[in-house]
XYZ file of C-alpha atoms in Angstrom:
236
model
C -76.805 25.864 25.054
C -75.671 22.431 26.600
C -78.700 20.636 24.653
C -77.923 22.173 21.492
C -74.428 21.048 22.102
C -75.202 17.797 22.741
C -77.491 17.339 19.842
C -74.619 18.279 17.607
C -72.356 15.702 19.063
C -74.518 13.419 18.179
C -75.423 14.517 15.126
C -73.119 11.675 13.650
C -74.769 8.361 14.095
C -72.483 6.044 16.806
C -70.611 3.642 15.143
C -67.581 1.432 16.148
C -65.382 3.480 13.728
C -66.539 6.824 15.585
C -65.624 5.342 18.715
C -62.549 4.481 17.695
C -61.715 7.826 16.431
C -62.572 9.608 19.276
C -60.641 7.059 21.336
C -57.419 7.986 19.136
C -58.358 11.864 19.988
C -58.444 11.220 23.667
C -55.423 9.212 23.653
C -53.150 11.742 21.741
C -54.696 14.637 24.118
C -54.550 12.478 27.579
C -52.784 9.278 27.227
C -53.684 5.644 27.648
C -54.348 5.971 31.252
C -56.727 8.277 30.913
C -58.782 6.510 27.882
C -61.934 5.471 30.147
C -65.305 4.661 29.001
C -66.638 7.360 31.011
C -64.085 9.975 28.970
C -66.120 8.512 26.021
C -69.145 8.911 26.777
C -68.658 12.349 27.755
C -67.272 13.178 24.241
C -69.515 11.302 22.249
C -72.521 12.419 24.241
C -74.082 8.611 24.884
C -74.382 6.300 27.390
C -71.921 3.392 28.280
C -74.223 0.762 27.072
C -74.076 2.328 23.686
C -70.302 2.133 23.383
C -70.567 -1.331 24.957
C -72.386 -2.718 22.011
C -69.710 -1.696 19.435
C -66.265 -2.337 21.932
C -66.330 -4.886 24.824
C -63.405 -3.391 26.941
C -60.788 -1.030 26.852
C -58.095 -3.756 26.056
C -60.060 -4.107 22.809
C -60.310 -0.407 22.585
C -56.513 0.173 22.540
C -55.985 -2.765 19.982
C -58.541 -0.902 17.529
C -57.250 2.378 18.138
C -53.498 1.231 17.516
C -54.627 -0.985 14.322
C -56.360 2.142 12.762
C -53.440 4.403 13.523
C -50.985 1.575 12.106
C -53.507 1.009 9.003
C -53.222 4.720 7.856
C -49.228 4.625 8.563
C -48.492 1.487 6.334
C -50.920 2.263 3.778
C -48.408 4.276 1.286
C -48.846 3.221 -1.883
C -45.184 2.651 -3.608
C -44.738 4.623 -6.907
C -44.977 3.303 -10.239
C -41.050 3.392 -10.403
C -40.284 2.767 -6.534
C -38.220 -0.298 -6.007
C -38.968 -2.640 -3.064
C -35.844 -0.936 -0.827
C -37.822 2.406 -1.261
C -40.905 1.492 -0.755
C -40.113 -0.361 2.927
C -38.035 3.135 3.508
C -41.626 4.544 2.841
C -43.613 2.025 5.352
C -40.770 2.411 7.849
C -41.122 6.733 7.919
C -44.908 6.307 7.770
C -44.608 4.398 11.084
C -41.937 6.189 12.616
C -44.104 9.735 11.816
C -46.840 7.879 13.324
C -45.277 7.332 16.599
C -44.345 10.826 16.599
C -47.823 12.336 16.063
C -49.256 9.608 18.637
C -46.841 9.658 21.816
C -49.049 6.606 23.056
C -48.401 4.554 20.318
C -44.959 3.017 20.885
C -45.927 1.231 23.866
C -49.073 0.016 22.264
C -47.292 -1.692 19.356
C -44.775 -3.704 21.690
C -48.036 -4.551 23.657
C -49.891 -6.037 20.822
C -46.757 -8.030 19.445
C -45.756 -9.098 22.570
C -49.307 -10.057 24.216
C -51.730 -10.244 20.867
C -49.661 -11.403 18.041
C -52.731 -13.017 16.311
C -54.314 -9.615 16.694
C -54.765 -7.219 13.620
C -52.045 -5.075 14.101
C -49.011 -7.665 14.128
C -50.157 -9.038 10.821
C -50.643 -5.501 9.230
C -47.248 -4.465 10.150
C -45.590 -7.889 9.022
C -47.066 -7.845 5.766
C -46.433 -4.397 4.714
C -42.833 -4.922 5.144
C -42.624 -8.405 4.490
C -44.066 -8.066 0.699
C -41.381 -5.869 0.170
C -38.967 -7.931 1.895
C -40.051 -11.352 -0.529
C -39.797 -8.409 -3.425
C -35.977 -8.064 -2.845
C -35.235 -11.501 -3.469
C -34.758 -13.048 -0.109
C -34.895 -16.591 0.411
C -38.275 -17.677 1.741
C -36.062 -19.319 4.905
C -35.001 -15.632 5.418
C -38.648 -13.929 5.047
C -39.389 -13.940 8.518
C -35.849 -13.323 9.965
C -35.297 -10.373 7.725
C -38.781 -8.842 8.391
C -38.664 -9.024 12.290
C -35.039 -7.276 12.127
C -36.709 -4.229 10.209
C -39.553 -4.386 12.648
C -37.737 -4.899 15.757
C -35.541 -1.668 14.769
C -38.346 0.418 13.542
C -40.162 -0.243 16.987
C -37.147 0.238 18.810
C -36.895 3.506 17.661
C -39.994 4.349 18.210
C -39.475 3.385 21.609
C -36.866 5.575 22.155
C -38.649 8.684 20.461
C -41.446 8.177 22.641
C -39.057 8.098 26.178
C -37.582 11.341 24.461
C -40.707 13.130 24.250
C -41.313 12.078 27.372
C -38.077 13.721 28.554
C -38.697 16.828 26.754
C -42.025 17.204 28.195
C -39.777 17.344 31.628
C -37.064 19.596 30.808
C -36.489 22.607 33.072
C -38.812 25.588 32.132
C -37.105 27.268 29.079
C -34.525 24.560 27.953
C -34.762 23.121 24.515
C -34.045 19.788 23.351
C -31.183 21.752 21.179
C -29.473 23.101 24.813
C -29.835 19.521 26.449
C -27.965 17.872 23.736
C -25.588 20.327 23.784
C -25.004 19.781 27.392
C -25.166 16.227 26.755
C -22.533 16.350 24.201
C -20.205 18.499 26.309
C -20.382 15.901 29.082
C -19.126 13.164 26.702
C -16.217 15.306 25.306
C -15.092 15.624 29.034
C -14.906 11.908 29.423
C -11.481 10.102 30.441
C -9.907 10.302 26.688
C -8.297 6.900 27.358
C -11.418 4.982 28.639
C -13.917 6.575 26.184
C -11.855 7.337 22.899
C -14.794 6.573 21.031
C -17.377 8.244 22.757
C -15.375 11.684 22.824
C -14.880 11.107 18.971
C -18.526 11.100 18.134
C -19.758 13.711 20.919
C -19.933 16.269 18.062
C -22.321 14.352 15.891
C -24.682 13.886 19.298
C -25.071 17.491 19.250
C -26.061 18.052 15.859
C -27.599 14.586 14.415
C -31.286 15.029 13.142
C -33.585 12.209 14.182
C -35.081 11.518 11.282
C -32.353 11.385 9.020
C -30.536 9.078 11.808
C -33.453 6.744 11.569
C -33.598 6.307 7.799
C -29.696 5.745 7.897
C -30.598 2.827 10.499
C -33.192 1.449 7.913
C -30.710 1.656 5.104
C -27.880 -0.357 7.256
C -30.620 -3.025 8.284
C -31.566 -3.082 4.327
C -27.696 -3.627 3.290
C -27.728 -6.564 5.534
C -30.804 -8.019 4.397
C -29.967 -7.466 0.586
C -26.623 -9.379 1.322
C -28.168 -12.225 1.896
C -29.910 -12.025 -1.545
C -28.108 -14.833 -3.745
C -25.885 -13.530 -6.259
C -25.920 -9.918 -4.131
C -22.131 -10.192 -3.400
C -21.137 -10.814 -7.101
C -23.579 -7.726 -8.316
């Protein structure tokens, strides 16, 4: 039975694409710390030498896995009637949903942008957002700043979502996210009314907020600021 299983696993020729796809699966189930070449060789039923032929080391593997997921996330084709604003929202939402589906992704995005901006990930995200920023009519002098603002907002929320996911996994047995937010909301409502008047006022919104809708509302706020920089926008 073991031999039959191995033959089945090796039925698909070993390629860089297959190695990276398997790495993504391992990252999703076990996280970055447990992604090792040994784990890959077991999953792919091959030897480490065959993997090293396609991928030099773990850093290259993580970069390739990140790029594969990001490429899928930003490949949303705008509809024929979509405005640049709608296209930006689609790309942003694609990245947001990717970080929800792949808990390791937010940390790797930060890693790739901070340490390897010359790699494939940073240009891919910048291109997907920047083309639409340009299409909004933003002056060329503002392209980099506007695109960076969008990107930092998306990645900031992605990082917070990753932290929320980790937090949810550590909740006491039986406690739900709704119950956690309810407790947090009550704690805000109990704060000193003079020192924390605003925080008390929005405590109910903390309890009832929808993460996805809040994210898109934030994208719209950033876009409103970007669009205000377009010549003639104030009089439009």
